[in-house]
PDB file of C-alpha atoms and ligand atoms in Angstrom:
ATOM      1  CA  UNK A1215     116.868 101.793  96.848  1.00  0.00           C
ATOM      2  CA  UNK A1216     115.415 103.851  94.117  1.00  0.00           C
ATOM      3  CA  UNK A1217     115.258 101.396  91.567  1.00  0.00           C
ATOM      4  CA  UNK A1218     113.268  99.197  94.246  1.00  0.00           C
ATOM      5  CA  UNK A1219     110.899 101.853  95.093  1.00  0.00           C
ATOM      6  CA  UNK A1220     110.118 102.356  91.638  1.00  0.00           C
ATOM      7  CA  UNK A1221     109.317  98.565  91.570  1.00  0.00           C
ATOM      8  CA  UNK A1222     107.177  98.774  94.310  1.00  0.00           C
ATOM      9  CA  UNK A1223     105.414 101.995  93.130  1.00  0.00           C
ATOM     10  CA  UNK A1224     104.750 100.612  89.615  1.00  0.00           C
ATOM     11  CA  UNK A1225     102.919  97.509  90.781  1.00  0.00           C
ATOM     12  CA  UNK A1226     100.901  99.432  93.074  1.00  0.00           C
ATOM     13  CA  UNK A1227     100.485 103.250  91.257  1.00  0.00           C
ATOM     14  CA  UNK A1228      97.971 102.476  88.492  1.00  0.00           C
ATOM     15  CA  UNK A1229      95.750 100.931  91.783  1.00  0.00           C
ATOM     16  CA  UNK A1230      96.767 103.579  94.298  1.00  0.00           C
ATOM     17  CA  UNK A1231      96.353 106.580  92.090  1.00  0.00           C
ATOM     18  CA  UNK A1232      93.074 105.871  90.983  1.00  0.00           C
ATOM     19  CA  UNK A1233      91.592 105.575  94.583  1.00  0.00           C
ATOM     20  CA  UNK A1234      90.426 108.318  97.227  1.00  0.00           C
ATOM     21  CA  UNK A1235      90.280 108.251 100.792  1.00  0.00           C
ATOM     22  CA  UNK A1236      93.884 109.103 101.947  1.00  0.00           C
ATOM     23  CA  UNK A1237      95.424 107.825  98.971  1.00  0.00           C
ATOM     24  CA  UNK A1238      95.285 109.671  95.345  1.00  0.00           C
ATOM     25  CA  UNK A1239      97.996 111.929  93.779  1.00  0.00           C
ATOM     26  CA  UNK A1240     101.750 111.817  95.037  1.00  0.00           C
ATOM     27  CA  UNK A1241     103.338 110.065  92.129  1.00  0.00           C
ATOM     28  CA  UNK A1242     106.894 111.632  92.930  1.00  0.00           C
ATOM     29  CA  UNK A1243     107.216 109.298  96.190  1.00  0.00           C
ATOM     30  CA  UNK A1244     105.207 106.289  94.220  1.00  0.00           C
ATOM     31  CA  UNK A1245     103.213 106.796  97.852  1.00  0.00           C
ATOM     32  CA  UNK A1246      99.843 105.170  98.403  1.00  0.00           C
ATOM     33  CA  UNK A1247      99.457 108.138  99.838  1.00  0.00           C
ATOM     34  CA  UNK A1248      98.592 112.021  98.847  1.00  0.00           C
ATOM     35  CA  UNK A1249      96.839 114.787  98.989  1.00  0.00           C
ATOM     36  CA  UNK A1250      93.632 113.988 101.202  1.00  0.00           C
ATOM     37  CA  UNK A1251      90.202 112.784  99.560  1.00  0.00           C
ATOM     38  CA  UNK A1252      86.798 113.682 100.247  1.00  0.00           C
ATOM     39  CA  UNK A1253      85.336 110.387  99.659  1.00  0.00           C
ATOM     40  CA  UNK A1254      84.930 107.487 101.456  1.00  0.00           C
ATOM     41  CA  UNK A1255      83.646 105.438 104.423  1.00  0.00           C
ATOM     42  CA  UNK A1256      84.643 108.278 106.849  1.00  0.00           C
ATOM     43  CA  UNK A1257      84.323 110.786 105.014  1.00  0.00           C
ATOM     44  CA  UNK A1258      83.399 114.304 105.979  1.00  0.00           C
ATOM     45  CA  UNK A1259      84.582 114.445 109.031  1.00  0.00           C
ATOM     46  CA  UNK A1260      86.415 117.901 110.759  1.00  0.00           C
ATOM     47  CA  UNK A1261      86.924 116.457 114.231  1.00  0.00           C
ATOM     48  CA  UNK A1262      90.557 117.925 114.645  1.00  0.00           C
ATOM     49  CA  UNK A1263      93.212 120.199 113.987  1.00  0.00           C
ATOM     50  CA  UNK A1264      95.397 117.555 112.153  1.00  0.00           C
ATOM     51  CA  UNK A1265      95.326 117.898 108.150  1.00  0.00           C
ATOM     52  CA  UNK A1266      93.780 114.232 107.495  1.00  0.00           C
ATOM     53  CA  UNK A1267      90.585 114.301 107.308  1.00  0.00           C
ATOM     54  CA  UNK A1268      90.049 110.002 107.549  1.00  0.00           C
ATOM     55  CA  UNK A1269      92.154 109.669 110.766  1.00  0.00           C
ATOM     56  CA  UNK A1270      90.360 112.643 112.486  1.00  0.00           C
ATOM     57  CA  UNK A1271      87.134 110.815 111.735  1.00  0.00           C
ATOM     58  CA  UNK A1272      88.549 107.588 113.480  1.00  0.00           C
ATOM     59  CA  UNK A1273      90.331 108.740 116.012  1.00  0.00           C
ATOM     60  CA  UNK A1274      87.590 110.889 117.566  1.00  0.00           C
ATOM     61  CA  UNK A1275      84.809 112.011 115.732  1.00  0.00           C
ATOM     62  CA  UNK A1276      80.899 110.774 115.324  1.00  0.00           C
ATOM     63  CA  UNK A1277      81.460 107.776 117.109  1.00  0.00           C
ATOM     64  CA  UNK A1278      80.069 108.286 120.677  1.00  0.00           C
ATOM     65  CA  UNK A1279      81.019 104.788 121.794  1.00  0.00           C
ATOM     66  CA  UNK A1280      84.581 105.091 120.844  1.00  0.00           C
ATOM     67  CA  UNK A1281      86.758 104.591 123.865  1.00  0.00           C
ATOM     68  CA  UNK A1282      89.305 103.304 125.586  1.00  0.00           C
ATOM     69  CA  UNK A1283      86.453 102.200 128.444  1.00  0.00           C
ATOM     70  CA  UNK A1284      84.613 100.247 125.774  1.00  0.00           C
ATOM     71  CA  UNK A1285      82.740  97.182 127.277  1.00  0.00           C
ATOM     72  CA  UNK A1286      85.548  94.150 127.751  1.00  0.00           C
ATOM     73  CA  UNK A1287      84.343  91.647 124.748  1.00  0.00           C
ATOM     74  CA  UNK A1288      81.613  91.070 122.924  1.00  0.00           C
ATOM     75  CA  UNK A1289      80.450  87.325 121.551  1.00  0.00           C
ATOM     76  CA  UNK A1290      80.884  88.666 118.563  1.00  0.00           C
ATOM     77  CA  UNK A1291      84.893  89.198 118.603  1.00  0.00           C
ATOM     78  CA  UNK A1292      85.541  85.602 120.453  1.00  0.00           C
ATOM     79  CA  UNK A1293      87.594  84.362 117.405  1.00  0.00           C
ATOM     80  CA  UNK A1294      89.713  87.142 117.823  1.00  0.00           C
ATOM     81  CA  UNK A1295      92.697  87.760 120.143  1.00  0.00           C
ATOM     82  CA  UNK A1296      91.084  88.098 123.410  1.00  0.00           C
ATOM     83  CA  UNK A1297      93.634  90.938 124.586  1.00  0.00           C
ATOM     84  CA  UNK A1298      92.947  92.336 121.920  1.00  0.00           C
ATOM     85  CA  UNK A1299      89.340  92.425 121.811  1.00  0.00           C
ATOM     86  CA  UNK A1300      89.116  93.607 124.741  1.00  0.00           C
ATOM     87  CA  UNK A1301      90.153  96.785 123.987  1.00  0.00           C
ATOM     88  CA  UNK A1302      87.891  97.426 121.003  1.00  0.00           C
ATOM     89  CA  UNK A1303      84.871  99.638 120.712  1.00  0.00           C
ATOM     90  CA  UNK A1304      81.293  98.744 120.128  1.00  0.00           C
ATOM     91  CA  UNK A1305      81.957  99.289 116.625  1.00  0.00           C
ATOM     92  CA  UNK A1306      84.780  96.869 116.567  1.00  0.00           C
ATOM     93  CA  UNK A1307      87.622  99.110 116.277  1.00  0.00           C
ATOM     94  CA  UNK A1308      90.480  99.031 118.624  1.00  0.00           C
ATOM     95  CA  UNK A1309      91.702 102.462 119.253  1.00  0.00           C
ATOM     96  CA  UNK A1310      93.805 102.215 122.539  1.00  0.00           C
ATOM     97  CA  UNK A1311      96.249  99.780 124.262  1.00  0.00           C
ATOM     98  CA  UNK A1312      93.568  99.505 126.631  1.00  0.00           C
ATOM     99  CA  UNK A1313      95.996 100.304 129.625  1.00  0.00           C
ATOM    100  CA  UNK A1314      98.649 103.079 129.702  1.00  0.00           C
ATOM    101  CA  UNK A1315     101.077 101.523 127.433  1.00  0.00           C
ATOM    102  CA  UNK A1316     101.144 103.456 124.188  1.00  0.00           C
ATOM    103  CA  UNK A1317     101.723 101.493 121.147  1.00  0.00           C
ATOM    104  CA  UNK A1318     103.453 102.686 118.221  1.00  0.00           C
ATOM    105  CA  UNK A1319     102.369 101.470 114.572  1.00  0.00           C
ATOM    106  CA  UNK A1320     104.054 101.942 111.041  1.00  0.00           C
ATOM    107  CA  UNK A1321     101.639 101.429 107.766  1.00  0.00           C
ATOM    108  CA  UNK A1322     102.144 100.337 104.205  1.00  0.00           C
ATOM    109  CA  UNK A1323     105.459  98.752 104.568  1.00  0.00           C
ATOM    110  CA  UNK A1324     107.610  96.751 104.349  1.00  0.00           C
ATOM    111  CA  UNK A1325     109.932  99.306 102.032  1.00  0.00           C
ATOM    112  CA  UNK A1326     113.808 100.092 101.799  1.00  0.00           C
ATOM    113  CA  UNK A1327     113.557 102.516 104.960  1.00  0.00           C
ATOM    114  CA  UNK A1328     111.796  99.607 107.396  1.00  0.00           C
ATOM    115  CA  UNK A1329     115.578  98.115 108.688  1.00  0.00           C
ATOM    116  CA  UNK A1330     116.903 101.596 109.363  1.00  0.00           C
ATOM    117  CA  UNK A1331     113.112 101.734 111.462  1.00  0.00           C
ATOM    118  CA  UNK A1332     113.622  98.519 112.806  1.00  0.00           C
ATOM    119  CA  UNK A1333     117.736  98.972 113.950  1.00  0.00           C
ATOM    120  CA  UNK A1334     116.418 102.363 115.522  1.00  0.00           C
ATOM    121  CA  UNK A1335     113.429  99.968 117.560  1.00  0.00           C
ATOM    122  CA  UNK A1336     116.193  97.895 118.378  1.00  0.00           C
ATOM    123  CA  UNK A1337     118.862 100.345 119.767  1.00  0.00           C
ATOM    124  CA  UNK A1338     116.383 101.616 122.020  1.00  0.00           C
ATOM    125  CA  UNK A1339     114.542  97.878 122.793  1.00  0.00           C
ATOM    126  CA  UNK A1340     111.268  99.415 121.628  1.00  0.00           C
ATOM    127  CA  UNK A1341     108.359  96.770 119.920  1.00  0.00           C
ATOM    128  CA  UNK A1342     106.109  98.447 117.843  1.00  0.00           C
ATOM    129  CA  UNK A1343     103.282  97.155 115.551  1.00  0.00           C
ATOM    130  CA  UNK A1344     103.943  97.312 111.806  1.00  0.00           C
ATOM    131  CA  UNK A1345     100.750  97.039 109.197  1.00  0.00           C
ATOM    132  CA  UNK A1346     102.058  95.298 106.351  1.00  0.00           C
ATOM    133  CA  UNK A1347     100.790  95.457 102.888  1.00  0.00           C
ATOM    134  CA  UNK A1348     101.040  92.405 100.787  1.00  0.00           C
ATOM    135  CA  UNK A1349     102.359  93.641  97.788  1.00  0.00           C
ATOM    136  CA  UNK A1350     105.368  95.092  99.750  1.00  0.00           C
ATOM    137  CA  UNK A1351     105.594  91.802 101.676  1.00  0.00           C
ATOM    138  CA  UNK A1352     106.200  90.146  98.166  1.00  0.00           C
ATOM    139  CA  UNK A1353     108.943  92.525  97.308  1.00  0.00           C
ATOM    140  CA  UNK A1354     110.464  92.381 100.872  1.00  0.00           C
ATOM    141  CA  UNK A1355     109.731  89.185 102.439  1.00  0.00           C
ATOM    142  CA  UNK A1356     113.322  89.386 104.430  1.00  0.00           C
ATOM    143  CA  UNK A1357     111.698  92.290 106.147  1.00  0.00           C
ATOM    144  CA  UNK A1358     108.890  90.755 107.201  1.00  0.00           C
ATOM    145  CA  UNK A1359     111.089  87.855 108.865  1.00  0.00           C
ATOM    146  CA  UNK A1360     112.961  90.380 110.615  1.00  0.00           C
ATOM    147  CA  UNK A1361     109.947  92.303 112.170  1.00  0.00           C
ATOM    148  CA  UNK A1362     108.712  88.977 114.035  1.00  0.00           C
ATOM    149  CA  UNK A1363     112.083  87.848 114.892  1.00  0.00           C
ATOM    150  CA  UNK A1364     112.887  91.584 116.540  1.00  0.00           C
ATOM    151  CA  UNK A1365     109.677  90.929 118.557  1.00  0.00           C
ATOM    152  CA  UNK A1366     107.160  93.202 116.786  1.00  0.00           C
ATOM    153  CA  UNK A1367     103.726  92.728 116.075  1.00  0.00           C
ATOM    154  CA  UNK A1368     102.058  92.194 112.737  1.00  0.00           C
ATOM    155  CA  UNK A1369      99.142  93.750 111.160  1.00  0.00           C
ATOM    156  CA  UNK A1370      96.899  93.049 107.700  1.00  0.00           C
ATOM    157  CA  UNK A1371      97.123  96.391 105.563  1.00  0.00           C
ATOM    158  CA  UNK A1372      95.288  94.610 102.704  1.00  0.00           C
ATOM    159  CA  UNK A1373      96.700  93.395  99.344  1.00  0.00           C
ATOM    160  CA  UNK A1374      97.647  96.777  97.597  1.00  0.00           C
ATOM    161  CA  UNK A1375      95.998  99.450  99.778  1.00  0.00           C
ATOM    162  CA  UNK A1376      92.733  99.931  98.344  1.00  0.00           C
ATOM    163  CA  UNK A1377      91.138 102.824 100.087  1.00  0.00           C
ATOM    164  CA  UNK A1378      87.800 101.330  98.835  1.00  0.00           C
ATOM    165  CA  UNK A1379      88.040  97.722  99.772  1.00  0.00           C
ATOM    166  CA  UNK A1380      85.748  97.816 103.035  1.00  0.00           C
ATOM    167  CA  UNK A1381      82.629  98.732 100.206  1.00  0.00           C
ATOM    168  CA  UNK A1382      82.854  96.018  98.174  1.00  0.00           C
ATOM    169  CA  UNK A1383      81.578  92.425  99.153  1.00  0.00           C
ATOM    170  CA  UNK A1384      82.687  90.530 102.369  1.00  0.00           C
ATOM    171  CA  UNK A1385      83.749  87.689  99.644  1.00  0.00           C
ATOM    172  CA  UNK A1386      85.701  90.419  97.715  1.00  0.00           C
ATOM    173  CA  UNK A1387      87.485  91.332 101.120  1.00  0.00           C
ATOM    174  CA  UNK A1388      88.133  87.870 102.707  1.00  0.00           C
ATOM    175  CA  UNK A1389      89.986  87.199  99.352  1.00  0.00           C
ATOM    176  CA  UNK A1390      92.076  90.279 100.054  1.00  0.00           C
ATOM    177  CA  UNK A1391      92.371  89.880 103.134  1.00  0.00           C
ATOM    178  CA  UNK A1392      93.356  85.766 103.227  1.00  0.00           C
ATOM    179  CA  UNK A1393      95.668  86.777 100.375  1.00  0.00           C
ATOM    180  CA  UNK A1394      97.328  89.066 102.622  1.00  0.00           C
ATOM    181  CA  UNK A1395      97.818  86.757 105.203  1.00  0.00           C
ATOM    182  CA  UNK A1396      99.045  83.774 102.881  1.00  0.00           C
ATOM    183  CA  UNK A1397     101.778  86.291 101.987  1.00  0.00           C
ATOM    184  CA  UNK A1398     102.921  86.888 105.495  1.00  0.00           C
ATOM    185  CA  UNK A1399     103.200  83.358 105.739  1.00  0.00           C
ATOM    186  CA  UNK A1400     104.929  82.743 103.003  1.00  0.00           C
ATOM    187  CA  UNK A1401     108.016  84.638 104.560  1.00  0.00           C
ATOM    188  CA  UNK A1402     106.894  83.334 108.432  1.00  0.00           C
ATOM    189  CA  UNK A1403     104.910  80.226 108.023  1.00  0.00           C
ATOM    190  CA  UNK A1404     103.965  80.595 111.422  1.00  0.00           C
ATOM    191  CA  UNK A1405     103.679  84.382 111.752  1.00  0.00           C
ATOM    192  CA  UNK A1406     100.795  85.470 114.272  1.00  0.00           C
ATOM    193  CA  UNK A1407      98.447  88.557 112.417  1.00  0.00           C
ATOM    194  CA  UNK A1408      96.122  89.538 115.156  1.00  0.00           C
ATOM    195  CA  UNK A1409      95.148  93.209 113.325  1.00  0.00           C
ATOM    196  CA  UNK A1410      94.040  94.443 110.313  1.00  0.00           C
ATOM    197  CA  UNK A1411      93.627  98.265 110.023  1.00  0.00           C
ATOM    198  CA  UNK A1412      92.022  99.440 106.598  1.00  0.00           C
ATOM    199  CA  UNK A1413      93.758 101.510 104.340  1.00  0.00           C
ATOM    200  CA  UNK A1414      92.783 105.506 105.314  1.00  0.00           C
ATOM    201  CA  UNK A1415      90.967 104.395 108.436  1.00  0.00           C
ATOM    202  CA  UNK A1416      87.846 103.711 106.226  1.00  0.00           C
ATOM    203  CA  UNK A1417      86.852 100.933 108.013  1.00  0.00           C
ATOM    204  CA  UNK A1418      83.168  99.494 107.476  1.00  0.00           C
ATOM    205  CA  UNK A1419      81.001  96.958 109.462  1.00  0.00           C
ATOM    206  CA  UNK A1420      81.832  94.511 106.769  1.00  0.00           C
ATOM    207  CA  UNK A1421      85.250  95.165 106.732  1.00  0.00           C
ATOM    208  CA  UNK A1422      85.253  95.262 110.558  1.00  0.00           C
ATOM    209  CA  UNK A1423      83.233  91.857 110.336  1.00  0.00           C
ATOM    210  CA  UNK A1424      85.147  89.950 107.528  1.00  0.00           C
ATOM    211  CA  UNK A1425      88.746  90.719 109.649  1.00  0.00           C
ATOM    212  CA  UNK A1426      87.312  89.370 112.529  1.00  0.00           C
ATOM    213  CA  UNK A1427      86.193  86.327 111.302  1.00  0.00           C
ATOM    214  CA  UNK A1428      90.152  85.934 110.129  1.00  0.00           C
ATOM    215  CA  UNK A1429      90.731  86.023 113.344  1.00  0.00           C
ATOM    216  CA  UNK A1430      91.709  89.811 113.368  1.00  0.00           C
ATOM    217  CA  UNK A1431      91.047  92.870 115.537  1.00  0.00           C
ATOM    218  CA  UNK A1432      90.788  96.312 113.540  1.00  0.00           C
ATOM    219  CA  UNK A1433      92.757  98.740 114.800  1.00  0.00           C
ATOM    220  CA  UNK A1434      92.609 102.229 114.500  1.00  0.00           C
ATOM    221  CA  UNK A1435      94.678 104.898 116.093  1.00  0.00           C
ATOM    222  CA  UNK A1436      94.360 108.436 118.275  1.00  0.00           C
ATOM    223  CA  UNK A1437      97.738 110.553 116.923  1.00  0.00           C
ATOM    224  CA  UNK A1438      98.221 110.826 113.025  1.00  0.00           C
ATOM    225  CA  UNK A1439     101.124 113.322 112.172  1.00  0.00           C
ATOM    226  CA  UNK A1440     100.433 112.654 108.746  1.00  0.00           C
ATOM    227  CA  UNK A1441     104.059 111.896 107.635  1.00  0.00           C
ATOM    228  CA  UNK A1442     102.330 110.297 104.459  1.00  0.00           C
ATOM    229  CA  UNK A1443     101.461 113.747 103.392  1.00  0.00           C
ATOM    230  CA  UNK A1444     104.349 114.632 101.701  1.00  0.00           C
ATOM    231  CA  UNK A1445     102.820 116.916  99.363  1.00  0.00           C
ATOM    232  CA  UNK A1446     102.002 119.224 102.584  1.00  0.00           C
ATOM    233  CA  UNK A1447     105.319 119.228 104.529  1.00  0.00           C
ATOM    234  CA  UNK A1448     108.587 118.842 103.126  1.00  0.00           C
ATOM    235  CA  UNK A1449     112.215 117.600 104.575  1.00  0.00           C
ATOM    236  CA  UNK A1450     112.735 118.927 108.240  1.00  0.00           C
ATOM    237  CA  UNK A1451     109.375 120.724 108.053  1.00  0.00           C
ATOM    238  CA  UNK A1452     107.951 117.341 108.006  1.00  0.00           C
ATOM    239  CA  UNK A1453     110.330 116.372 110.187  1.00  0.00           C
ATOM    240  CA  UNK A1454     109.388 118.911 112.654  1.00  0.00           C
ATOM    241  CA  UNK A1455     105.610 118.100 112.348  1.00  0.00           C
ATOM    242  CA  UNK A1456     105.716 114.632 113.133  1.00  0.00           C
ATOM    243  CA  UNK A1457     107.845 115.328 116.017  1.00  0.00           C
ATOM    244  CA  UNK A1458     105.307 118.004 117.416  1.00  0.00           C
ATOM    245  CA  UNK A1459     102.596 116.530 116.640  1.00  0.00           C
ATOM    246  CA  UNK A1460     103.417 113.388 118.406  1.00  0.00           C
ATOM    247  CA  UNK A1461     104.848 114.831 121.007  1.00  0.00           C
ATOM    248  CA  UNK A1462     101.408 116.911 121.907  1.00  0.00           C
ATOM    249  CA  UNK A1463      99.180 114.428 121.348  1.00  0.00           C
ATOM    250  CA  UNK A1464     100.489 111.119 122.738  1.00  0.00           C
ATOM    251  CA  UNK A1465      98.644 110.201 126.134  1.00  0.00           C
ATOM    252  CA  UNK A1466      98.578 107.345 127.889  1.00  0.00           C
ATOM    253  CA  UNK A1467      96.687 104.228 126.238  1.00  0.00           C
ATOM    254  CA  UNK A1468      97.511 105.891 122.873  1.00  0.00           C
ATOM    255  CA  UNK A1469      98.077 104.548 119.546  1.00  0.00           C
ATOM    256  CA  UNK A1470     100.712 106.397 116.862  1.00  0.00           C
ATOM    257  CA  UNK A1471      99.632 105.903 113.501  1.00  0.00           C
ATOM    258  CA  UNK A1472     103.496 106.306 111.309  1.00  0.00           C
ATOM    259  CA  UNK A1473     104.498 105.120 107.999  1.00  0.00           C
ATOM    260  CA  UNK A1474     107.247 103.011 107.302  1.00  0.00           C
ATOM    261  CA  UNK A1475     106.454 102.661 103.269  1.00  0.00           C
ATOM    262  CA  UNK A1476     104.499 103.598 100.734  1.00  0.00           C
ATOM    263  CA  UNK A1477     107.006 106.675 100.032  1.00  0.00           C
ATOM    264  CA  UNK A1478     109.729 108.628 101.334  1.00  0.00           C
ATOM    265  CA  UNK A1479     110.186 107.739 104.758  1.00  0.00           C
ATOM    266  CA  UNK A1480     113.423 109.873 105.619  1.00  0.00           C
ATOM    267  CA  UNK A1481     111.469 112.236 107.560  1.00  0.00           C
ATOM    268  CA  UNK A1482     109.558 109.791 109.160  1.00  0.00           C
ATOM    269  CA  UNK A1483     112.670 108.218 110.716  1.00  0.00           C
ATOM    270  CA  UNK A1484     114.830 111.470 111.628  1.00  0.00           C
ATOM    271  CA  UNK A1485     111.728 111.981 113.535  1.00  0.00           C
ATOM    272  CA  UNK A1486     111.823 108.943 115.511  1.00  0.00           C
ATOM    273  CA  UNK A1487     115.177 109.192 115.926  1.00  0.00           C
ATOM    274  CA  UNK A1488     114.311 112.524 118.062  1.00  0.00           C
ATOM    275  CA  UNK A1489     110.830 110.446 119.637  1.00  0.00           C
ATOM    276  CA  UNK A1490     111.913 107.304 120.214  1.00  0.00           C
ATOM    277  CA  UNK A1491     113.758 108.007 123.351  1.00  0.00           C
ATOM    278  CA  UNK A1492     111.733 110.782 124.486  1.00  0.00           C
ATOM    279  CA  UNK A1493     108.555 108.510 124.058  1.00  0.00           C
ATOM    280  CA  UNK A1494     110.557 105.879 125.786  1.00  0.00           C
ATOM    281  CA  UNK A1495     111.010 108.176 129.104  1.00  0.00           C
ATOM    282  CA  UNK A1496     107.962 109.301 129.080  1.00  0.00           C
ATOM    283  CA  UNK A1497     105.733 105.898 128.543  1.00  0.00           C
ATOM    284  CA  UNK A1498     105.835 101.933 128.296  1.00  0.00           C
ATOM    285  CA  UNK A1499     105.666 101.192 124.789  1.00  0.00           C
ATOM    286  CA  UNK A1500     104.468  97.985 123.794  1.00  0.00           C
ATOM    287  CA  UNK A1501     103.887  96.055 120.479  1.00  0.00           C
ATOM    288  CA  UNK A1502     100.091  94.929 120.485  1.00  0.00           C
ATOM    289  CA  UNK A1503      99.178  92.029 122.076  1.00  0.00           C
ATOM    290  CA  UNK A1504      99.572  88.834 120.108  1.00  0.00           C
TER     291      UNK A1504
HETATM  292 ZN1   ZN B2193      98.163 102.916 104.729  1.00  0.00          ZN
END
C-alpha cells in the first residue's frame, strides 16, 4: 500500500507541489492536497467558518445566482445530462441534487483506501459519486471497474489535479480533459462521465464551458470537512472533524465534498464508518444522475 502510494505520489508530486489553490505542500501523504493557497480562480473568498478557503468560495460566497432554485436548463448545457443540468446554476455549476436527496462525492481517487470506501458503500447499499483523477485511474484501473459495477457515479477530476488548469486555454483543457475520459474508458469502455469538478473548486467559464461541451456538468459542492487537510487535523481529530462537520452542515439537496485519494484516507473512512448510517437515516442518498 505504501510502496503504491509512493508510486502514485511521485508521478504526480513534482506537478502537485508546485501548484496553489488547495493543493501545495503535504509531501508526507504524497497528497494533492495541503496547506490552503491564496491564489487562484476563487480566490479570496471568507464566506464560512470551514478552514478552505476555495470550497467556501463555491459553496456559498459571491455568487448571488448560486442555488438550488436555479432556472431548469439553459440552451447552453443541452449536450449535457439533462438531470443534471437541470440542477446547475447560471454560472454552470451544479451545487445541489436539485431535490432532497443528498449526494455524497469522494475526489482525487482512485487510491489503495477506495475498496475499503467502496465495501463500506456497499454494506450499507449507499451510491455515491467518485471524481476520478486520471493519473490514479492509470495506476488503479480495477478500481475504476468496480465503482461502475457497484452502481456509483463517475466524475472528470482532470489528468493530474492541476489547480490551475481552468486558466489556461480551452484547447489546453479539452486535451486534459478528453485525456481523462479516454482513461476511464480504457478500464470501462463504456463508462458514463456526466461531471467534471475542477481541482480546488477553481472552476472558470472556460473550464465550465470546455466540460460541457464533453458532455459534462461541473459540479461543485455545499459541505467540505476538509479531510484533505491533513496538515491541520491529525488521526481521530480529523476524524472527529469530518464527522462534525458533516453532520452540521448536511441539509437536504446537499452535496459532501470527501476524499478518497490523493493521501491518507484512514480518517476519512473511520469517519464514514460513523456517517454512513447516520446519513442513511437521516436522508436518501443518491449517486448523481447519469
Ligand atoms: Zn481534488
Amino acid at each position: 500500500m505504501t510502496r503504491t502510494r509512493l508510486a502514485l505520489g511521485a508521478l504526480i508530486s513534482a506537478a502537485a507541489l508546485a501548484l496553489a489553490g488547495c493543493g501545495g505542500t503535504d509531501p508526507s501523504s504524497a497528497s494533492w492536497h495541503g496547506a490552503p493557497a491564496q491564489s487562484g480562480f476563487a480566490s479570496g473568498q471568507t464566506g464560512g467558518t470551514e478552514a478552505h478557503p476555495i470550497s467556501d468560495s463555491t459553496a456559498q460566497a459571491g455568487r448571488p445566482a448560486a442555488s438550488a432554485s436555479a432556472t431548469p436548463s439553459s440552451p447552453a448545457s443541452a449536450s449535457a445530462s439533462p438531470a443534471a443540468s437541470a440542477s446547475a446554476s447560471s454560472d454552470g455549476i451544479m451545487r445541489q441534487t436539485g431535490g432532497t436527496q443528498v449526494a455524497l462525492t469522494f475526489d482525487d481517487g482512485p487510491s489503495a483506501d477506495t475498496p475499503k470506501l467502496l465495501a463500506m458503500l456497499r454494506q450499507h447499499n449507499i451510491k455515491a459519486t467518485f471524481c476520478v483523477v486520471g493519473v490514479a485511474v492509470q495506476e488503479f484501473p480495477q478500481y475504476v471497474q468496480e465503482i461502475v459495477k457497484d452502481g456509483h457515479t463517475l466524475c472528470n477530476h482532470t489528468w493530474k489535479h492541476d489547480d490551475k488548469l481552468g486558466k489556461k486555454s480551452a484547447d489546453t483543457i479539452r486535451a486534459d480533459l478528453q485525456r481523462t475520459n479516454d482513461e476511464i474508458r480504457k478500464a470501462v469502455p463504456d463508462a458514463q462521465i456526466p461531471y467534471f469538478r475542477h481541482p480546488g473548486g477553481n472552476f472558470t467559464p472556460t473550464a465550465v464551458r470546455v466540460s460541457r461541451d464533453l458532455g459534462m456538468v461541473s459540479l461543485g459542492w455545499t459541505v467540505d470537512p476538509s479531510d484533505w487537510n491533513t496538515q491541520k487535523w491529525k488521526g481521530d481529530q480529523m476524524t472527529q472533524h469530518i464527522i462534525a462537520t458533516v453532520r452540521n452542515n448536511t441539509k437536504p439537496g446537499g452535496v459532501i465534498l470527501s476524499h478518497d485519494g490523493g493521501g491518507d484516507r484512514s480518517a476519512t473512512l473511520a469517519a464514514y464508518k460513523t456517517l454512513l448510517p447516520e446519513l442513511k437515516q437521516r436522508y436518501t442518498l443518491i449517486a448523481l444522475p447519469n
